[in-house]
Structures are given as C-alpha cells and as structure tokens.
CSV table of C-alpha atoms in Angstrom, one decimal:
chain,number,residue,atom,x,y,z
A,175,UNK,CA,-15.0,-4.2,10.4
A,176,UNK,CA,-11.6,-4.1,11.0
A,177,UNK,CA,-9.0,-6.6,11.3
A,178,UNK,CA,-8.0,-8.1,14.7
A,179,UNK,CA,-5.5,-6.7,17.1
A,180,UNK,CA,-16.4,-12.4,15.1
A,181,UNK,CA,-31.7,-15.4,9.2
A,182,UNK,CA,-34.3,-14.3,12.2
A,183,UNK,CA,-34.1,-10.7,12.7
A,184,UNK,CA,-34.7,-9.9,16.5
A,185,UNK,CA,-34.7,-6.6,18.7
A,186,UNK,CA,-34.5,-4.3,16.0
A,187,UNK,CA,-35.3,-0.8,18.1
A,188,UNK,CA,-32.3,0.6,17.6
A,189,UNK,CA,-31.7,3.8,19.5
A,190,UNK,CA,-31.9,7.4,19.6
A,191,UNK,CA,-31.4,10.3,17.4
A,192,UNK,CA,-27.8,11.8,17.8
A,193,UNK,CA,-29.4,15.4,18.5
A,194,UNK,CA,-31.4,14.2,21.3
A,195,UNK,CA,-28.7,13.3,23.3
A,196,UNK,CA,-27.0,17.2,22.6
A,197,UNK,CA,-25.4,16.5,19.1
A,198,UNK,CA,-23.6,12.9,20.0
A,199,UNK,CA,-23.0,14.8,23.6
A,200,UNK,CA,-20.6,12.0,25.2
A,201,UNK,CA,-22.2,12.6,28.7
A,202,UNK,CA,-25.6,11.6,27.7
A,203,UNK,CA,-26.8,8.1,28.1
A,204,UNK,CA,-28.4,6.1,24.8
A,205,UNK,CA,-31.5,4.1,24.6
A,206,UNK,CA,-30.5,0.3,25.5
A,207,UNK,CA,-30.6,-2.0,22.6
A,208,UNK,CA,-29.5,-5.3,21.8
A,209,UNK,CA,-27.3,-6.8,24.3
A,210,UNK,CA,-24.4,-8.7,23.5
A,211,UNK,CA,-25.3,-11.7,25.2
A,212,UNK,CA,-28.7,-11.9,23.5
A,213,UNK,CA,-27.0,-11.5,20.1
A,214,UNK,CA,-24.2,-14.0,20.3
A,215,UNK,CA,-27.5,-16.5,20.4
A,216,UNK,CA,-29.1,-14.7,17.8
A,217,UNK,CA,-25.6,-15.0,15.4
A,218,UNK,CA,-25.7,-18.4,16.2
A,219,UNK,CA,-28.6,-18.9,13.2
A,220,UNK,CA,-25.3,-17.9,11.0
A,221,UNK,CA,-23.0,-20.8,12.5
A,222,UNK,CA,-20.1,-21.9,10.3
A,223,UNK,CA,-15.9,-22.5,10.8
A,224,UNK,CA,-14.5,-20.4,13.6
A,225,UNK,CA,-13.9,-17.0,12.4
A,226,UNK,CA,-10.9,-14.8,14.3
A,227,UNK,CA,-12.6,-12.2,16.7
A,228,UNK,CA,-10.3,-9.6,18.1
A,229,UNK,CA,-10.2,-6.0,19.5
A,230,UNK,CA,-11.1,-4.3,16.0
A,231,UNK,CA,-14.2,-6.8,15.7
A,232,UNK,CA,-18.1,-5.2,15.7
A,233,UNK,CA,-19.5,-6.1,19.4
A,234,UNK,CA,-22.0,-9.0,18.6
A,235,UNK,CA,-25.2,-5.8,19.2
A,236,UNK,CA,-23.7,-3.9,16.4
A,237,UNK,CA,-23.4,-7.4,14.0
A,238,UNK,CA,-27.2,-8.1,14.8
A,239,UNK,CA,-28.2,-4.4,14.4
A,240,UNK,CA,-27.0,-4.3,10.7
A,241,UNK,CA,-28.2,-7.9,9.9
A,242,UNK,CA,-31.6,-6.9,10.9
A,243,UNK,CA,-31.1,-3.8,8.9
A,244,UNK,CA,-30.3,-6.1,5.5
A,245,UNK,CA,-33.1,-8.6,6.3
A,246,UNK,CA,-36.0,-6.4,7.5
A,247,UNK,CA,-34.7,-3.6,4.6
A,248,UNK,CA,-34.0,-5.6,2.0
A,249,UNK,CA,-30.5,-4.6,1.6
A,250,UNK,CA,-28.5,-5.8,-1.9
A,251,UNK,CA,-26.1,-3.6,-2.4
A,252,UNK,CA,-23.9,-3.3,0.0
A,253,UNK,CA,-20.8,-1.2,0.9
A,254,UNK,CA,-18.4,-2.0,3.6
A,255,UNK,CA,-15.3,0.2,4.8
A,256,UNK,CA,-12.8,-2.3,6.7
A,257,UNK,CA,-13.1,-6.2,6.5
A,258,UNK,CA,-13.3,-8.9,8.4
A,259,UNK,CA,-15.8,-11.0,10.7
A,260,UNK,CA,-18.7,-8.9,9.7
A,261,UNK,CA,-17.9,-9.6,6.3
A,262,UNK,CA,-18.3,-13.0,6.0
A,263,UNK,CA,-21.5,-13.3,8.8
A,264,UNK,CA,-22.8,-11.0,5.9
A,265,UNK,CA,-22.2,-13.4,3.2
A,266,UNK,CA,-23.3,-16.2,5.1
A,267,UNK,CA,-26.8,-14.4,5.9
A,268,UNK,CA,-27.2,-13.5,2.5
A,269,UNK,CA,-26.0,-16.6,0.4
A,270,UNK,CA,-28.3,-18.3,2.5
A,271,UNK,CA,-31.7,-16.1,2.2
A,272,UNK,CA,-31.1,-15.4,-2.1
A,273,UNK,CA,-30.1,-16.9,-5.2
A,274,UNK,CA,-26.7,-16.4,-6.8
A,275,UNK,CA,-26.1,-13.4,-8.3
A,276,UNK,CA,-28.9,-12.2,-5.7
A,277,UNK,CA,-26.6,-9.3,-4.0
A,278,UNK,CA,-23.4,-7.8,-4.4
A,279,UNK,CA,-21.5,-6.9,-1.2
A,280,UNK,CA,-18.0,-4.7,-1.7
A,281,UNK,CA,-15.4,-4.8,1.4
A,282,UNK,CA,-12.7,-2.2,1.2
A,283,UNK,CA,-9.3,-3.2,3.1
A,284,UNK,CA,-6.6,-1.2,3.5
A,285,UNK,CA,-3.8,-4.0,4.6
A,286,UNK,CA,-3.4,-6.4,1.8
A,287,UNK,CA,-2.2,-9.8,3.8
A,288,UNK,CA,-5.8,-9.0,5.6
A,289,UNK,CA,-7.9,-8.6,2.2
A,290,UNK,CA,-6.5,-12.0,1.0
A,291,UNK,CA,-7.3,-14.0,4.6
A,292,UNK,CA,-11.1,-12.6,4.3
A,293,UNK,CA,-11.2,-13.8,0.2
A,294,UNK,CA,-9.6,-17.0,1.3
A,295,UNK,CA,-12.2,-17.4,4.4
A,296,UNK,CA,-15.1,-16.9,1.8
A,297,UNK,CA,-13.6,-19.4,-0.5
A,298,UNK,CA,-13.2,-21.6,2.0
A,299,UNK,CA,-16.7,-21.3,2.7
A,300,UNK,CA,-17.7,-21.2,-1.0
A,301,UNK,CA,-19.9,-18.0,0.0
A,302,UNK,CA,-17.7,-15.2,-1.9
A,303,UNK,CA,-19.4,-15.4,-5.5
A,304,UNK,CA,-20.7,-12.6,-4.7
A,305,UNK,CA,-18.4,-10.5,-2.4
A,306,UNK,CA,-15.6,-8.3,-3.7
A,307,UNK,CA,-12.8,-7.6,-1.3
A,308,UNK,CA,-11.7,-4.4,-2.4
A,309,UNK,CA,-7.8,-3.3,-1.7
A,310,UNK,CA,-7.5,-0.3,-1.2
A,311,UNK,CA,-4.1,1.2,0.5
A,312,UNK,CA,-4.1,4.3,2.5
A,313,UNK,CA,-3.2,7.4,1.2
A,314,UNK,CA,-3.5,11.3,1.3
A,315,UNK,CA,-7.0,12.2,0.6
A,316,UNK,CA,-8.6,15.6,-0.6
A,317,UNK,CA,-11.4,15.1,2.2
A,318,UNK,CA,-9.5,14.0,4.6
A,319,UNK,CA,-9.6,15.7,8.4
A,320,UNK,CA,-6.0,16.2,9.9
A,321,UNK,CA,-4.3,15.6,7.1
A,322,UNK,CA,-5.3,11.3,7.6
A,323,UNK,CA,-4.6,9.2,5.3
A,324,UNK,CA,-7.7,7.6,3.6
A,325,UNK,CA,-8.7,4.9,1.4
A,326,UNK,CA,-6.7,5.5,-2.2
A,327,UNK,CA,-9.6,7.4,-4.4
A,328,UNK,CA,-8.5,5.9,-7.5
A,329,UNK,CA,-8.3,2.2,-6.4
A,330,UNK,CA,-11.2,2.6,-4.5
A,331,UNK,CA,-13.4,3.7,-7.1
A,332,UNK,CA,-12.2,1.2,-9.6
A,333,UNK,CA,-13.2,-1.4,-7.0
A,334,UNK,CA,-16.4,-0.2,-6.3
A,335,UNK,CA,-16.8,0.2,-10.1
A,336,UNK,CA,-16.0,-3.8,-10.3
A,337,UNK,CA,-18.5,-4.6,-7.5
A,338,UNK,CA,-21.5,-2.8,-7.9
A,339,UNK,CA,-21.4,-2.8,-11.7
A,340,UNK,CA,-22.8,0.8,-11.4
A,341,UNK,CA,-25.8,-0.2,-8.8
A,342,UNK,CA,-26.9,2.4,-6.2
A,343,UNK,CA,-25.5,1.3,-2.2
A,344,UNK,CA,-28.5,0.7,0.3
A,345,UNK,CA,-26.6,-0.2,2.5
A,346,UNK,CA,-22.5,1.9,4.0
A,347,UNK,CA,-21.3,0.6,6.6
A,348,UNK,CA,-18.1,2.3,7.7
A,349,UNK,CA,-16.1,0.4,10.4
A,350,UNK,CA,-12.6,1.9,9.0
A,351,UNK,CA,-9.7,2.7,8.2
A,352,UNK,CA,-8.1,2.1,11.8
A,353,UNK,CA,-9.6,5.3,14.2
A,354,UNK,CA,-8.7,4.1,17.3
A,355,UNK,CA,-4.5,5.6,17.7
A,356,UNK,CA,-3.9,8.9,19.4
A,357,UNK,CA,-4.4,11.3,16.7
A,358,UNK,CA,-6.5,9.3,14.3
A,359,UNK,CA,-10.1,9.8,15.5
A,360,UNK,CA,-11.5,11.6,12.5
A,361,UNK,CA,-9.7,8.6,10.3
A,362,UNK,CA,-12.9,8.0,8.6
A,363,UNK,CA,-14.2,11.4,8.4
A,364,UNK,CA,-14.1,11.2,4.4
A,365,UNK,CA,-16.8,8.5,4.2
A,366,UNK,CA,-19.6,9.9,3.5
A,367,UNK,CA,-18.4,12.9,1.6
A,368,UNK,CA,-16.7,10.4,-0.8
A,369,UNK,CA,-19.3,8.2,-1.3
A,370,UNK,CA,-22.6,10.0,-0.5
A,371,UNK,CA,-23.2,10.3,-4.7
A,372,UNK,CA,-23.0,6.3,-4.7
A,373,UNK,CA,-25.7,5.7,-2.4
A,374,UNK,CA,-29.5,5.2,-3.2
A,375,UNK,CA,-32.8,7.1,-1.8
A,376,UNK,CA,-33.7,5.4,1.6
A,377,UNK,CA,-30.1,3.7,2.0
A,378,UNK,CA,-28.6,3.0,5.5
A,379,UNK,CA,-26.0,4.6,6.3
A,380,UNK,CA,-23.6,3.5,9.8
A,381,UNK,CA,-20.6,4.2,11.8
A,382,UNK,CA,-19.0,1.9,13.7
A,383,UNK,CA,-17.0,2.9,17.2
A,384,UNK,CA,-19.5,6.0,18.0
A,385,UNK,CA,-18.4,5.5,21.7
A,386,UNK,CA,-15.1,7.2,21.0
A,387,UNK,CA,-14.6,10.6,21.0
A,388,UNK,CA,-13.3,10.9,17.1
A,389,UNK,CA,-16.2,9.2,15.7
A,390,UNK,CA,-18.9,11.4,17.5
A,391,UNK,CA,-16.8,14.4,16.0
A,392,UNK,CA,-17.3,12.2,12.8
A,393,UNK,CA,-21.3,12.5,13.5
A,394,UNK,CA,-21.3,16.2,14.0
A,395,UNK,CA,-19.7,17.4,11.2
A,396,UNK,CA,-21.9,15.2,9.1
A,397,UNK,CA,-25.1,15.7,10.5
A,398,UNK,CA,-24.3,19.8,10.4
A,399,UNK,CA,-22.6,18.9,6.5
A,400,UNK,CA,-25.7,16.8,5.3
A,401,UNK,CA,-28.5,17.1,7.3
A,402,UNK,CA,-29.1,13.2,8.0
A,403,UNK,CA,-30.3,12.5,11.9
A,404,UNK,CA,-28.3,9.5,13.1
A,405,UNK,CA,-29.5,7.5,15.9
A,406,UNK,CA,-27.5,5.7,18.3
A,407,UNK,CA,-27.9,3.2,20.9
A,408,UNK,CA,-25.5,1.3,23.0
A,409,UNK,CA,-24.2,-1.7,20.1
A,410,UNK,CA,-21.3,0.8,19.2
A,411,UNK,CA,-23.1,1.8,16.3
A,412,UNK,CA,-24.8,5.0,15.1
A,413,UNK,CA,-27.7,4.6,12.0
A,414,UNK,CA,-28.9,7.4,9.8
A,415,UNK,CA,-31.7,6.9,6.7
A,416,UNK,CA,-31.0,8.6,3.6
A,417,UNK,CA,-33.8,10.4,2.4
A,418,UNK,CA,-35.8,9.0,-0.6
C-alpha cells in the first residue's frame, strides 16, 4: 500500500479469472465483490488510533479481500511491496489471532521518512514485534519494463533475508512502487519475476490498482510469462494461486 497523496472474515467470493474477461480486457465488466461500504464495517473488528488514509490507500474491498485471504488461508509469511495503512490493519489482525513470534510480515518502502512513520505507528501500537519495514530505495533494475526504476535488489534481498529468516512467502501483495504518473504504469512489472523463487506452493499472490491501464498490462505479461490465472473483481485487486 502506498503512502498517502486506511478477525471475521466476510464476503470472500472474490471475482473472476483475468482471461474470462479477454486477458484483463478493460471493456469488460468484473464480478461484484465486496463493497466498500460493507467493508469499512467489517474493518471496524480491527479498530485502533486513527491511521492516515489518502489517494495511494487500498479501497476498504481490497483491505477485506486480503484479510480474508490471511484468515481463511492461514497466511504467515507475508510479503508486502509499498507500506502503509494496510500494513498495520495487518498487524493488528494478526497480533490479535496468534502468539508472538506467530507470523512474520515484511513491508518494503521505497521513501525513507514513510518507512519510519509506519515503524513508529506500529510501535506506537506495540504490534511491530513482528513486522519488518524494509527500505528499500528505487533504483535501476535488470527486470524492470521501460527502463523504471524498482526496488534496490541488494537492499531488498537483505531485508527480506532479515524478515523471513529464509521462510517461504504465502502471501505477495504488491501495491508498489508508485504506478500511477504518466509513464510509470508498468512500475511494478518486476514483482513477480524478482520474487517468484521466494514464494511457497499454494501462496497468494495480488496486485493492487488492476483498474488502471499499466497494471492490467502488468497481468498480461505475467499470466502469458508464468502461467498463473488471476482473478479480479471490482475491490481494485487482482488474485492469482500459486500452484502447489
């Protein structure tokens, strides 16, 4: 999730696959899933201070469609590219349901001033034990599309490194770098590419923003590049199941 410009699991039908509406065709019309008014309630459950919801924040749909994802899949390793709100609801829903030491979620930020607010916000909530904040600047990448600048490989697998402790990810979640400028669609095109040897059989695997024309050029090339069938729906997000 990234930075601004917030236990039941309910609704969890999520969408469609991506090549039933013509390979992420932007004419077509999703399934409906969760609204956003139904899951502002259902966030509720994961009340705590006010947190600072902006432009570059998940819609409230997308927030309930990967909490249902970590609560009905049993996600505890968890990978997430861009921080922010969804970061610490995550936290919050997962320092509640297990023990210390009972997860391991990694965050990576690009914009250091943001990386410290969300470590300070999960201090201030004592919930961070078990959350890394990764930095991570931006920087030229060998995957990257258009020449973008990506998350810094070196720092980035150090962090991940310090996080997971070598565990498999269940759970990628990639809501950055920033996509959303005139020439940056295919910003976090290297996601998958760069991290698809981290993640475990049967792992979840979403992109934020597929209601953009960059990201659903993101979903073609990796659907035609790996084979994996996302689904979509109208919560912003697109989901795909790694096969195990």
């Amino acid at each position: 999730m990234t930075h601004p410009a917030p236990g039941v699991p309910v609704g969890y039908s999520f969408g469609v696959q991506s090549s039933d509406v013509q390979d992420s065709d932007p004419t077509a019309v999703p399934r409906p899933g969760f609204d956003d008014a139904a899951a502002r309630f259902a966030l509720a459950a994961l009340d705590g201070p006010y947190l600072p919801w902006g432009a570059g924040t998940m819609r409230p749909a997308g927030l309930v469609a990967v909490c249902n994802d970590v609560v009905l899949n049993r996600r505890r390793r968890i990978v997430e590219l861009g921080s922010g709100v969804s970061t610490v609801l995550l936290a919050r829903l997962l320092t509640r349901q297990l023990p210390p030491g009972g997860f391991r979620v990694a965050a990576v930020e690009h914009d250091p001033r943001w990386a410290d607010w969300v470590r300070a916000q999960l201090a201030r909530e004592d919930i961070g034990a078990d959350v890394t904040v990764v930095h991570a600047p931006l920087a030229a990448h060998p995957l990257a599309a258009d020449d973008l600048a990506w998350y810094h490989p070196a720092a980035l697998e150090a962090g991940l490194d310090t996080a997971l402790g070598g565990d498999p990810v269940d759970l990628l979640l990639v809501d950055g770098p920033p996509a959303w400028q005139d020439g940056r669609g295919l910003a976090r095109y290297p996601a998958l590419g760069a991290l698809r040897h981290r993640l475990a059989p049967g792992a979840t695997v979403l992109l934020d923003d597929v209601e953009r024309p960059g990201e659903r050029e993101v979903l073609r090339r990796w659907e035609r590049e790996t084979g994996l069938a996302f689904e979509r729906a109208d919560t912003g997000l697109a989901m795909a199941t790694v096969p195990g």
